[in-house]
XYZ file of C-alpha atoms in Angstrom:
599
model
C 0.000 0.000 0.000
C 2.924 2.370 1.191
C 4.380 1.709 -2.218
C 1.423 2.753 -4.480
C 1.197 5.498 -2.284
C 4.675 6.529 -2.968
C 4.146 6.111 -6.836
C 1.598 8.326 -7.261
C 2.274 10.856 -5.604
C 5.213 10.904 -8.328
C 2.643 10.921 -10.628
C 0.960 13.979 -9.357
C 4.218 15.568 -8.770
C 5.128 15.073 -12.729
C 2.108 16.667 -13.532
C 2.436 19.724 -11.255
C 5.779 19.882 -12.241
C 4.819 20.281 -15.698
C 2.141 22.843 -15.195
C -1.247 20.351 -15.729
C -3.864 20.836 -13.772
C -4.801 17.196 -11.773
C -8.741 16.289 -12.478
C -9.623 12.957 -10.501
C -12.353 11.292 -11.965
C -13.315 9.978 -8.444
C -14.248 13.448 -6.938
C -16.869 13.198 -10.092
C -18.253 10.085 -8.466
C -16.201 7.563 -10.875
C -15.054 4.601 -8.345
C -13.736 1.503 -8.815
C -15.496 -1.529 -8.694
C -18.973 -0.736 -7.906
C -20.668 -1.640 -10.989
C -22.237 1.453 -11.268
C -22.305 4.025 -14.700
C -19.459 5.498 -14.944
C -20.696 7.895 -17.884
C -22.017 10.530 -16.173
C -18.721 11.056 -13.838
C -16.470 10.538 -17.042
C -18.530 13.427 -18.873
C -18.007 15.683 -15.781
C -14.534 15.404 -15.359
C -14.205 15.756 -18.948
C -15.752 19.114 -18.705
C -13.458 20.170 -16.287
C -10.388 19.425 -17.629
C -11.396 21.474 -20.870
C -11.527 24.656 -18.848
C -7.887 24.347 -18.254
C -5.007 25.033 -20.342
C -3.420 21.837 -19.827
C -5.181 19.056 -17.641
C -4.726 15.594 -16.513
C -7.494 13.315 -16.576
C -7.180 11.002 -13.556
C -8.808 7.658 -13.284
C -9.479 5.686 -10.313
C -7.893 2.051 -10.943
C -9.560 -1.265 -10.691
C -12.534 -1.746 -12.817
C -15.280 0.892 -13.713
C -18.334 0.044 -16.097
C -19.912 2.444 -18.718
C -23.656 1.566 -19.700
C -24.701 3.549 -23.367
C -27.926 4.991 -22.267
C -25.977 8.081 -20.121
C -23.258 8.416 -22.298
C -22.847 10.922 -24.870
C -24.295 10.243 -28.227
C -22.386 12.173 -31.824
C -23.581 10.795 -35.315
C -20.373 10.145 -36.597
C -19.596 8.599 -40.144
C -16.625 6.383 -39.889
C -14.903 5.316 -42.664
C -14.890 1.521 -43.958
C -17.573 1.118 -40.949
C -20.793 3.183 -41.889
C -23.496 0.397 -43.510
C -25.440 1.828 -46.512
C -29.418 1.775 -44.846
C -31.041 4.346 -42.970
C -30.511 3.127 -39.423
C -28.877 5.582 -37.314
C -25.424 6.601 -37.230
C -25.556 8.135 -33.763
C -22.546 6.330 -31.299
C -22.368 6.320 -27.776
C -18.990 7.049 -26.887
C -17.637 6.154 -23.420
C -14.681 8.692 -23.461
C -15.727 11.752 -25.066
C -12.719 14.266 -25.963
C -14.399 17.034 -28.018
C -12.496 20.135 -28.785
C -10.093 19.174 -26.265
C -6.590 20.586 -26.099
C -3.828 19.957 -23.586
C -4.929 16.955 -22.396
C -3.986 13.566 -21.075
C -6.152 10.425 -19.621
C -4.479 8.688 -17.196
C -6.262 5.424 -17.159
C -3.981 4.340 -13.981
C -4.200 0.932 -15.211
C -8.109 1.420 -15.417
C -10.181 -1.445 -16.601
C -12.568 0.552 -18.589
C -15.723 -2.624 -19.279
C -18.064 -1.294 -21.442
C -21.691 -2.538 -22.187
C -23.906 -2.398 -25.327
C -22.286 -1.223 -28.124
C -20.322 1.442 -27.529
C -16.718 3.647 -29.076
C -14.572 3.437 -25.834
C -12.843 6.586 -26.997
C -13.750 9.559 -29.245
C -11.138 12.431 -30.041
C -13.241 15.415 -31.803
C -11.491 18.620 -33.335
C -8.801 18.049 -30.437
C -5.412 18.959 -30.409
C -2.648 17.389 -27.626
C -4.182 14.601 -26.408
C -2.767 11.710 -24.827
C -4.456 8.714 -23.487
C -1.937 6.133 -21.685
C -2.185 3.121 -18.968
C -5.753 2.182 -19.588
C -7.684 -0.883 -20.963
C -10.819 -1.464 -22.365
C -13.488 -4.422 -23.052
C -16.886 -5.421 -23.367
C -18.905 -6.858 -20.650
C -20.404 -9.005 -23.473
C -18.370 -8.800 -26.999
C -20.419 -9.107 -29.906
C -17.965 -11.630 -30.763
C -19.464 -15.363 -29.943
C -17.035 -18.635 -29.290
C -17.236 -21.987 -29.470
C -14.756 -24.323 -28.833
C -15.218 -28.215 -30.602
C -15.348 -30.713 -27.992
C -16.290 -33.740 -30.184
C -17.103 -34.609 -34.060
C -19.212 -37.247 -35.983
C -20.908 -37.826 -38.864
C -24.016 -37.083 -37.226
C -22.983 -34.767 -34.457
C -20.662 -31.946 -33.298
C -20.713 -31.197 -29.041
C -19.451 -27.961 -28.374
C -18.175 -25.726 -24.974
C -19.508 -21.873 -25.138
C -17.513 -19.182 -23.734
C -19.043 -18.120 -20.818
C -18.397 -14.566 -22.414
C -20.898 -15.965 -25.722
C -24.650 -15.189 -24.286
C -27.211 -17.626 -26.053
C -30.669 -19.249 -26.131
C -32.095 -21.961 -27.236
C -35.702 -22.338 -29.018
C -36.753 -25.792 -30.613
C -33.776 -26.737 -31.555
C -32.412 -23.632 -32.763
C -29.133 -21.713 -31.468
C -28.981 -17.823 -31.018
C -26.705 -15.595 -29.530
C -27.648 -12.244 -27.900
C -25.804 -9.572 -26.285
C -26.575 -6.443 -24.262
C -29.222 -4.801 -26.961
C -28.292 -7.026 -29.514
C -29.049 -10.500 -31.387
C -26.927 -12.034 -34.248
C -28.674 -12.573 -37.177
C -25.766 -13.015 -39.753
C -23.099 -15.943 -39.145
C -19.882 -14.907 -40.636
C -17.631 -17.183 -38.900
C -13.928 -17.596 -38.745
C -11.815 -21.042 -37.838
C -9.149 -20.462 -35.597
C -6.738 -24.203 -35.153
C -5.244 -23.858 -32.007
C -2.427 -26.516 -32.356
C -1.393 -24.186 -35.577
C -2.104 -21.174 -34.779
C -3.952 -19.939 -37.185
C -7.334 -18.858 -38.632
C -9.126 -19.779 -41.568
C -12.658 -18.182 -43.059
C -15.776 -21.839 -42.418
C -19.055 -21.640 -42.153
C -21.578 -22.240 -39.358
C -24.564 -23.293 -41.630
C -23.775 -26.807 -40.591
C -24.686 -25.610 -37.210
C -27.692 -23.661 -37.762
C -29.243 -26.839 -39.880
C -28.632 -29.351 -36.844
C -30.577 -29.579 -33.605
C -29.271 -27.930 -30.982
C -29.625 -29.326 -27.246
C -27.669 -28.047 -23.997
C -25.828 -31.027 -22.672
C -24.632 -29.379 -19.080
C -23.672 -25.396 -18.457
C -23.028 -23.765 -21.800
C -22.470 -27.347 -23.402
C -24.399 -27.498 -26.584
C -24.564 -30.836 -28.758
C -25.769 -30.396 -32.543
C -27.065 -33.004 -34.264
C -27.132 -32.607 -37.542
C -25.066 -33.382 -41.153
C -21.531 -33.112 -40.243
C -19.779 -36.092 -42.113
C -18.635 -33.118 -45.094
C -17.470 -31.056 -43.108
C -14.053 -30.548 -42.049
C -13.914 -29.647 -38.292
C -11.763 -31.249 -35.553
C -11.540 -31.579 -31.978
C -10.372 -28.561 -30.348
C -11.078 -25.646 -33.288
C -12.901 -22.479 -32.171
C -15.181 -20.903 -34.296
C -15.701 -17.212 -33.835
C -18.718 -15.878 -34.894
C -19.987 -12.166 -35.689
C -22.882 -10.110 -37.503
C -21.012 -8.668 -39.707
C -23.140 -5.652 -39.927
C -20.277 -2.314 -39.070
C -22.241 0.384 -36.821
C -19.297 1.506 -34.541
C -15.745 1.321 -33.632
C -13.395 0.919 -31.094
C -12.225 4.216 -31.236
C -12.345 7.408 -32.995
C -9.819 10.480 -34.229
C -11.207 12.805 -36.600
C -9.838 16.184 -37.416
C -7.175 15.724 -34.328
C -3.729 17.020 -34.243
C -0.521 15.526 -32.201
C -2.439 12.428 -30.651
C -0.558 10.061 -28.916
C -1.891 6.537 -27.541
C 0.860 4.380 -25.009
C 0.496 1.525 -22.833
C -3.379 1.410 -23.950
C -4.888 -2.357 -24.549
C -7.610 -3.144 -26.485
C -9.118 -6.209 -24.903
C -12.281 -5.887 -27.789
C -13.578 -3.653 -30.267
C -16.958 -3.666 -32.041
C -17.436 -2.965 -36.146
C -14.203 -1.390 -36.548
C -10.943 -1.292 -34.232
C -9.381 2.013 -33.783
C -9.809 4.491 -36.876
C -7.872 7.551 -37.298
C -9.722 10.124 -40.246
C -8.551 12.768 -41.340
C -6.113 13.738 -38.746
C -3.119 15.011 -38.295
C 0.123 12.876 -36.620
C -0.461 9.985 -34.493
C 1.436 7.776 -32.115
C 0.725 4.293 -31.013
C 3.268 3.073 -28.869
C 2.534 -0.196 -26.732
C -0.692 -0.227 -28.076
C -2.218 -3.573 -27.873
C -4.989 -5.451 -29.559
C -5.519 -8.889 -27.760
C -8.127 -10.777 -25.516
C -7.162 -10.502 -21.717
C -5.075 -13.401 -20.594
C -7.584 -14.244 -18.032
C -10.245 -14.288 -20.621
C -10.212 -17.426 -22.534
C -11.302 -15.653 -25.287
C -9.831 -15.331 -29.178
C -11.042 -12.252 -30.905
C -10.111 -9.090 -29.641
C -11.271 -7.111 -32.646
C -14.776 -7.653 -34.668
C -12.342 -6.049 -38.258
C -8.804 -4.006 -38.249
C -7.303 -3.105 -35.354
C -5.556 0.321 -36.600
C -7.382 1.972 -39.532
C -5.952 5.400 -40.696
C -7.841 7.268 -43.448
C -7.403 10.635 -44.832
C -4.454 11.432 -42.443
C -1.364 13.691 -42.843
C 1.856 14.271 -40.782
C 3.362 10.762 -39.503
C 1.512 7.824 -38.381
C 3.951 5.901 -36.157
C 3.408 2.482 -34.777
C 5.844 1.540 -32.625
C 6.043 -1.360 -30.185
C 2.408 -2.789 -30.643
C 0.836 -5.938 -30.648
C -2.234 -7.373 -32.468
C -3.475 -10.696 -31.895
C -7.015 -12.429 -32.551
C -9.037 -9.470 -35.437
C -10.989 -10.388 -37.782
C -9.291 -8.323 -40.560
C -6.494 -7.005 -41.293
C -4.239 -5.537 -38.042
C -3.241 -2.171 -39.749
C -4.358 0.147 -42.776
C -3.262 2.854 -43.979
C -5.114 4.556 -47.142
C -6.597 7.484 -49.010
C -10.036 7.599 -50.170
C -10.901 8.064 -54.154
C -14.096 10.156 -55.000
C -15.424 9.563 -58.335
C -16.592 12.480 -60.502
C -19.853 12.275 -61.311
C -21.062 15.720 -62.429
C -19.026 18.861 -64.112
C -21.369 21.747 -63.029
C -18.932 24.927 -64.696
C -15.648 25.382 -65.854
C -14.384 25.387 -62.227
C -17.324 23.568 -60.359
C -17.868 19.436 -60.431
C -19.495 16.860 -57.626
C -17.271 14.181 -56.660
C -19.429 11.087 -54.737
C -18.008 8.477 -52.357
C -18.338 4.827 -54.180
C -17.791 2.320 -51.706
C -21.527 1.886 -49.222
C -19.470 1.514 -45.981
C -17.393 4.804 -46.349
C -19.647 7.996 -46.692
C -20.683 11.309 -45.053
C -17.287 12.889 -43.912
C -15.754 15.656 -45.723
C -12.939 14.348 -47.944
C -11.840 17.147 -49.086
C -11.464 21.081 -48.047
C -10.347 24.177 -48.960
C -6.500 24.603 -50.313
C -6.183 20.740 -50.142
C -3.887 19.596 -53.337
C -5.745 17.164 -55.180
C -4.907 14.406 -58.234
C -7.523 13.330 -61.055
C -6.711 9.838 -61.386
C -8.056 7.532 -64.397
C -9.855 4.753 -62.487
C -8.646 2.028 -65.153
C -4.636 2.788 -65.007
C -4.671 4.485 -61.558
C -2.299 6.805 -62.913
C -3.072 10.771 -62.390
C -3.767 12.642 -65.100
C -3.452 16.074 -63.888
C -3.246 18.086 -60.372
C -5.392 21.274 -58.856
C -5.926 22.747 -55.732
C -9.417 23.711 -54.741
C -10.379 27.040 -54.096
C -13.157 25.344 -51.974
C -15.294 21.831 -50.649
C -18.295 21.381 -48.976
C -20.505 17.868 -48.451
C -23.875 18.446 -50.105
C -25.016 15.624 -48.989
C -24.293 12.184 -47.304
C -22.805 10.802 -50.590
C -21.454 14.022 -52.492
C -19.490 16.789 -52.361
C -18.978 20.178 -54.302
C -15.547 21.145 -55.126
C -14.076 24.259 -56.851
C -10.818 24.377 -58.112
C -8.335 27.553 -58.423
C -8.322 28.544 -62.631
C -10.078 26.496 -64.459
C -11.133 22.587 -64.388
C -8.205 20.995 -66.912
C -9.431 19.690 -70.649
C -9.217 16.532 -69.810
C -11.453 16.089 -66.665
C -14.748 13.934 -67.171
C -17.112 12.339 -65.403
C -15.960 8.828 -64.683
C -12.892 9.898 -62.963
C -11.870 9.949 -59.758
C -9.898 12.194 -57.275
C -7.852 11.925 -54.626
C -6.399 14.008 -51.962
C -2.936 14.745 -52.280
C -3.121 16.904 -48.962
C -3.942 14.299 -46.476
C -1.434 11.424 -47.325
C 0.730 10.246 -43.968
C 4.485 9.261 -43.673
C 3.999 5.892 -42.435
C 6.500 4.360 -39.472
C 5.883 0.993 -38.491
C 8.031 -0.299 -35.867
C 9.420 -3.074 -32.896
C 5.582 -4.665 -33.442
C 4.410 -8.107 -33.582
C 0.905 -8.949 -35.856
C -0.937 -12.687 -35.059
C -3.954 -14.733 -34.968
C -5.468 -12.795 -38.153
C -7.271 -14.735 -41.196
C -6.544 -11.918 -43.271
C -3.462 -9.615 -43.889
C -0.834 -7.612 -41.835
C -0.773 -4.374 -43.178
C -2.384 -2.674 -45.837
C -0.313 1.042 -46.815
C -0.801 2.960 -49.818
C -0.058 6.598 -48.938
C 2.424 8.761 -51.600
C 5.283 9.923 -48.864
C 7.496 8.059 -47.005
C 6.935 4.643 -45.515
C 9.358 2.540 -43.658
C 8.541 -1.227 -41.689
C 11.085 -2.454 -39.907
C 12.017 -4.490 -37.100
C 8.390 -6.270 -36.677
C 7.201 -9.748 -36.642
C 4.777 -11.203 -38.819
C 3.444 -14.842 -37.540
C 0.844 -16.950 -39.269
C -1.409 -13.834 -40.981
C -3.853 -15.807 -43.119
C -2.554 -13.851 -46.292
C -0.077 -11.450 -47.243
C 1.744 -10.086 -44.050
C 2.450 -7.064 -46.420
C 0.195 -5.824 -49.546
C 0.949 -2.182 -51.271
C -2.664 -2.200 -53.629
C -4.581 1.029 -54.294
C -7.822 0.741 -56.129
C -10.488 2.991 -58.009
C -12.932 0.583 -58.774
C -13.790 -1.954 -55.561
C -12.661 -0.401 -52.201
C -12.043 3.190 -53.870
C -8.897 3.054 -51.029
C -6.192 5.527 -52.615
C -3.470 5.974 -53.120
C 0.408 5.368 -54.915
C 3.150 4.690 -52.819
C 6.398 6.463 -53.968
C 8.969 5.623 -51.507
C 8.965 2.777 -49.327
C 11.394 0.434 -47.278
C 10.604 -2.997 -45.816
C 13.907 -4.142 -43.434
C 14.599 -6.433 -40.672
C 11.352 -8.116 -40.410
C 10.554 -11.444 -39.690
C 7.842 -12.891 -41.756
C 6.617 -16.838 -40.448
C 4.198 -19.641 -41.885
C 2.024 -16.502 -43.364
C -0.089 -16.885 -46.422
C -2.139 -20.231 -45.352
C -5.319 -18.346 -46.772
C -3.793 -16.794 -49.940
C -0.392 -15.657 -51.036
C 2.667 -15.406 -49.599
C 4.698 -12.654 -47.431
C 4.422 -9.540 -50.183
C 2.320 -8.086 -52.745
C 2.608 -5.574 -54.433
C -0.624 -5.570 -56.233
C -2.648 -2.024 -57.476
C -5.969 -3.125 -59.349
C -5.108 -1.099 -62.570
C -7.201 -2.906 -64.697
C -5.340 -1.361 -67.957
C -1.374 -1.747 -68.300
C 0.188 1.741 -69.937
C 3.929 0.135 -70.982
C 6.057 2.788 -69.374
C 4.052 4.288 -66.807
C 3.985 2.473 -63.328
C 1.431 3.073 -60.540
C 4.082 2.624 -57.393
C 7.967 3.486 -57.577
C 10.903 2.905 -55.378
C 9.902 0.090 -52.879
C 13.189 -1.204 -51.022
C 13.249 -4.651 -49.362
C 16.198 -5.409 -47.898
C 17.553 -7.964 -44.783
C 14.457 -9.280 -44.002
C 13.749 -13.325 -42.946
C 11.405 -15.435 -44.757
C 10.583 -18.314 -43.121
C 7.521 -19.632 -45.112
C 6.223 -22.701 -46.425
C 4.918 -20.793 -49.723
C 7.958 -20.396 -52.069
C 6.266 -16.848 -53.811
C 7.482 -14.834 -51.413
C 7.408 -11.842 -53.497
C 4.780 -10.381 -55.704
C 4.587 -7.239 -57.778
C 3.155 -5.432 -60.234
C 3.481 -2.087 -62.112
C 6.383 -1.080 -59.759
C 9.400 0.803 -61.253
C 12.777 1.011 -59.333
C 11.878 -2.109 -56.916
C 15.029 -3.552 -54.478
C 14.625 -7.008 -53.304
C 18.060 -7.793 -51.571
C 19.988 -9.059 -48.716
C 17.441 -11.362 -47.546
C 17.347 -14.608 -46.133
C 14.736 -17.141 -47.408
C 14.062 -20.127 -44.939
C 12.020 -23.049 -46.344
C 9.446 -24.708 -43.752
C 6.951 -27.871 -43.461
C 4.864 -26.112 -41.769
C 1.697 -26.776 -43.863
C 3.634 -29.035 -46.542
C 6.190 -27.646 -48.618
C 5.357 -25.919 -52.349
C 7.451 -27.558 -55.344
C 7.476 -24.502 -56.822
C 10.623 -22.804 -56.912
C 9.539 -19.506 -58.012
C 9.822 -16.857 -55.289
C 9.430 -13.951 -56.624
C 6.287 -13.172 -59.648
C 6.344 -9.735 -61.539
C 4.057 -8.164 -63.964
C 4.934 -4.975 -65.883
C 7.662 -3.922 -63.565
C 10.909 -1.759 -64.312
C 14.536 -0.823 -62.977
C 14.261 -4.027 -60.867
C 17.454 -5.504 -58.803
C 16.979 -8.807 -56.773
C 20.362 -9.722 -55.571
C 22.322 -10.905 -52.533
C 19.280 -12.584 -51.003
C 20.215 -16.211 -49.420
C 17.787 -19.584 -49.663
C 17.849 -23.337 -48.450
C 15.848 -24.040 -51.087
C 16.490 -27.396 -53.019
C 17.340 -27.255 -56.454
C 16.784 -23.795 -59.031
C 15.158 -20.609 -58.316
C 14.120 -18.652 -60.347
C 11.931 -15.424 -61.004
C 8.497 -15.329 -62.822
C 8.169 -12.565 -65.407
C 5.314 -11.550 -67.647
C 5.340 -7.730 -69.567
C 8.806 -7.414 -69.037
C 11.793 -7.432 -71.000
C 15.691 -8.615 -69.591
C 16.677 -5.073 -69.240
C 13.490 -4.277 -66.649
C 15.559 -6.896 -63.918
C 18.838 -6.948 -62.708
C 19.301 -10.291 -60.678
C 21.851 -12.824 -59.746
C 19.082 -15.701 -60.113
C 17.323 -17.211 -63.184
C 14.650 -15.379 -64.976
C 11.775 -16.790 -66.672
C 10.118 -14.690 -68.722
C 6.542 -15.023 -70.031
């Protein structure tokens, strides 16, 4: 006691010492361990720290519980995580920071449970905010688990997690949560003895008779001799209907994230738009120890759209999402009506990314040709308003270019990041590791990629599915470790924008480095790129495993349409020839020490 006494009045005395004002959330009724709403405290003390200059948010330790119902409530449209209907967009956000400035939360090693569906953290038009020691979870995620206890032709038994609410009803299974049923299935297979996760089905399920055997022991009888389940898999299941997010930074400046943990997040993990440089340092996406559980995140973890200055990730850990741990993108508006020489609506293409403003007054912007992704032409807009949920207005400076038609699309050249991944680990996902397509500088290094279900690594940009922009024009990939990834689809990199029309000459990404890395991968095409000019592949070591049986193939690296290419100096145990795969290329395009086999 004497000790934790001791540390923090340290804590206060850093604070004082550094001119913040000290708000306890306790003297706003907040206290630990009662099981009663927090909300109402939190949005007190919140108050009171914004009439500061610079303020420190503290929390009381142990456990506190936030309910929706007195929280505060913000329609908020989150990109990759708004559904296209007319159900409401308004969140209930546990941790409201609006218009905040100067401020740090001091979750004191807080164990922040939250209830419903709910953002645990919203930073609004803020500027200097830091939130550090503090976790969060659900008191029921809307994540449901079920671990295989036995398997026949005729029937499966099953264990629940405690965690997984259900019912029930002549035969049928349902799962519920705290102002919430399921009524989609999208399940996910997570092997324990591999470690890994692979996209099933639970239709087997919901066509069998269910019967509770003992305390969330469920037996299904049913059709089961085609399926392909075994003793000891989990299947995770979720709706897979996006209304919220773990947490939420929009038009923020300088905000900085360490020691948080993410124990679960709901629709989305923690998405970044339109803001302006942010730090995650020992952030960490991942079920509590004590928890049993798998999933700690219902999609990505870290989702950064429409941001500018750098996005550093340093020291993190993801482990049990079902999607991909980080992305990084740009959004592409498509032009769909040229009202005057200076005037056109742009409109948002993709129906789960809508009704933010994606572009503003003296942003740079790019008209890019949806087919060949490459731009066409630049301007910078004399002004931007949303006209409605879908479109926007924009105005350029001078006059609109020749060229520009409806059909093409735009991006902001403004709001593109430097990208600094770093000293992180990335696990137990069916999907990839990180997703980056932003035009200035990117550089991965030192981080460990084990078991992602596809590429640990994939550079894409798109106009014409996801509408996620844009190029990437200077990138390095060193000293990672990349392990058994790719079970899924693919292998450890891809390089792969969807520019459905090849111009010979003109590539969509440039000058992507990747050097002293280690492979160590069952899947010999370890490499994959296309319409990249000036790519490096070199000093790195390629480790063959069994892991999930060994490929015969011997090509490791594929490219398509690629130029000033060097793969050299890069060591294998492989058996026998390597070579590299080639197609739209000619001998003078690649530079390697290795055999070349072109198409």
């Amino acid at each position: 006691m004497r000790s934790r006494l001791i540390f923090f009045f340290l804590i206060v005395f850093n604070y004082v010492a550094f001119g913040q004002k000290i708000i306890k959330a306790s003297d706003f009724g907040v206290k630990s361990n009662s099981y009663k709403d927090a909300a109402p405290g939190i949005r007190k003390a919140i108050e009171a720290c914004k009439k500061s200059r610079s303020s420190v948010l503290m929390l009381p330790g142990g456990r506190i519980d936030i309910w929706p119902e007195k929280a505060v409530k913000r329609e908020l449209y989150v990109s990759n995580c708004t559904e296209n209907d007319t159900l409401s967009k308004v969140k209930s956000i546990a941790f409201p920071f609006e218009n905040c400035q100067n401020l740090t939360l001091d979750g004191n090693n807080t164990l922040v449970v939250l209830h419903g569906k709910m953002v645990s953290f919203a930073l609004l038009n803020s500027v200097n905010v830091k939130i550090k020691d503090i976790c969060f979870d659900y008191e029921r995620p809307t994540m449901s688990e079920l671990t295989i206890k036995s398997v026949c032709d005729t029937a499966i038994e099953t264990a629940i997690h405690p965690d997984s609410k259900y019912t029930i009803d002549n035969g049928e299974i349902s799962f519920y949560g705290e102002g919430w049923n399921t009524h989609s299935f999208h399940t996910i297979l997570f092997e324990p003895g591999k470690e890994i996760m692979r996209y099933s089905t639970f239709s087997p399920f919901l066509a069998a008779k269910a019967l509770e055997t003992g305390f969330n022991q469920v037996k299904f009888e049913g059709k089961f001799a085609k399926t392909n389940f075994h003793v000891g898999d989990v299947l995770t299941i979720r709706d897979p209907y996006r209304d919220n997010c773990g947490g939420f930074i929009l038009l923020s400046k300088n905000i900085s994230l360490e020691h948080v943990k993410m124990h679960y997040m709901h629709g989305l993990g923690i998405v970044s738009q339109f803001s302006e440089n942010i730090s995650f340092k020992k952030v960490e996406v991942a079920p509590r120890k004590d928890s049993g559980r798998i999933i700690a995140s219902f999609a990505d973890c870290f989702h950064f759209s429409g941001c500018k200055g750098l996005v550093k990730i340093d020291s993190c850990f993801t482990s049990g999402s079902h999607d991909d741990p980080v992305n990084v993108h740009g959004t592409h508006l498509q032009i769909t009506a040229i009202d005057s020489a200076k005037k056109l609506k742009v409109r948002f293409m993709h129906p789960q990314s809508y009704g933010f403003e994606a572009f503003f007054k003296g942003d740079s912007i790019a008209f890019i040709n949806p087919q060949t992704l490459m731009p066409l032409g630049k301007a910078k807009l004399k002004n931007a308003k949303l006209i409605n949920k879908k479109e926007m207005e924009i105005e350029v400076l001078g006059s609109l270019p020749a060229f520009v038609k409806e059909g093409l699309c735009m991006e902001n050249l403004t709001w593109t990041p430097e990208v600094l991944v770093r000293n992180s680990r990335f696990e137990r996902t069916n999907t990839r590791g990180l997703l980056i397509t932003t035009r200035r500088k990117v550089v991965i290094e030192n981080n460990i990629f084990y078991h992602t279900g596809m590429y640990p690594i994939l550079i894409a940009d798109d106009a014409s599915s996801w509408f996620e922009s844009g190029s990437v024009q200077d990138v390095t990939i060193r000293n990672n470790v990349f392990e058994d990834c790719g079970h899924n689809s693919g292998g450890a990199i891809q390089i792969a924008p969807e520019n459905h029309e090849l111009i010979v000459g003109n590539m969509v990404h440039r000058n992507i480095r990747i050097v002293d890395n280690t492979f160590k991968m069952y899947k010999d095409a370890i490499l994959n790129a296309r319409s990249v000019d000036h790519l490096l592949f070199e000093g790195n070591k390629i480790t063959y495993t069994q892991f999930l049986g060994k490929s015969n193939n011997k090509s490791f690296v594929n490219l398509t349409a690629c130029k000033h290419v060097v793969i050299d100096k890069n060591s294998t145990d492989a058996s026998g020839v390597t070579c590299i795969n080639a197609s739209k290329m000619t001998n003078d395009d690649l530079k390697t020490d290795l055999t070349v086999n072109i198409k």
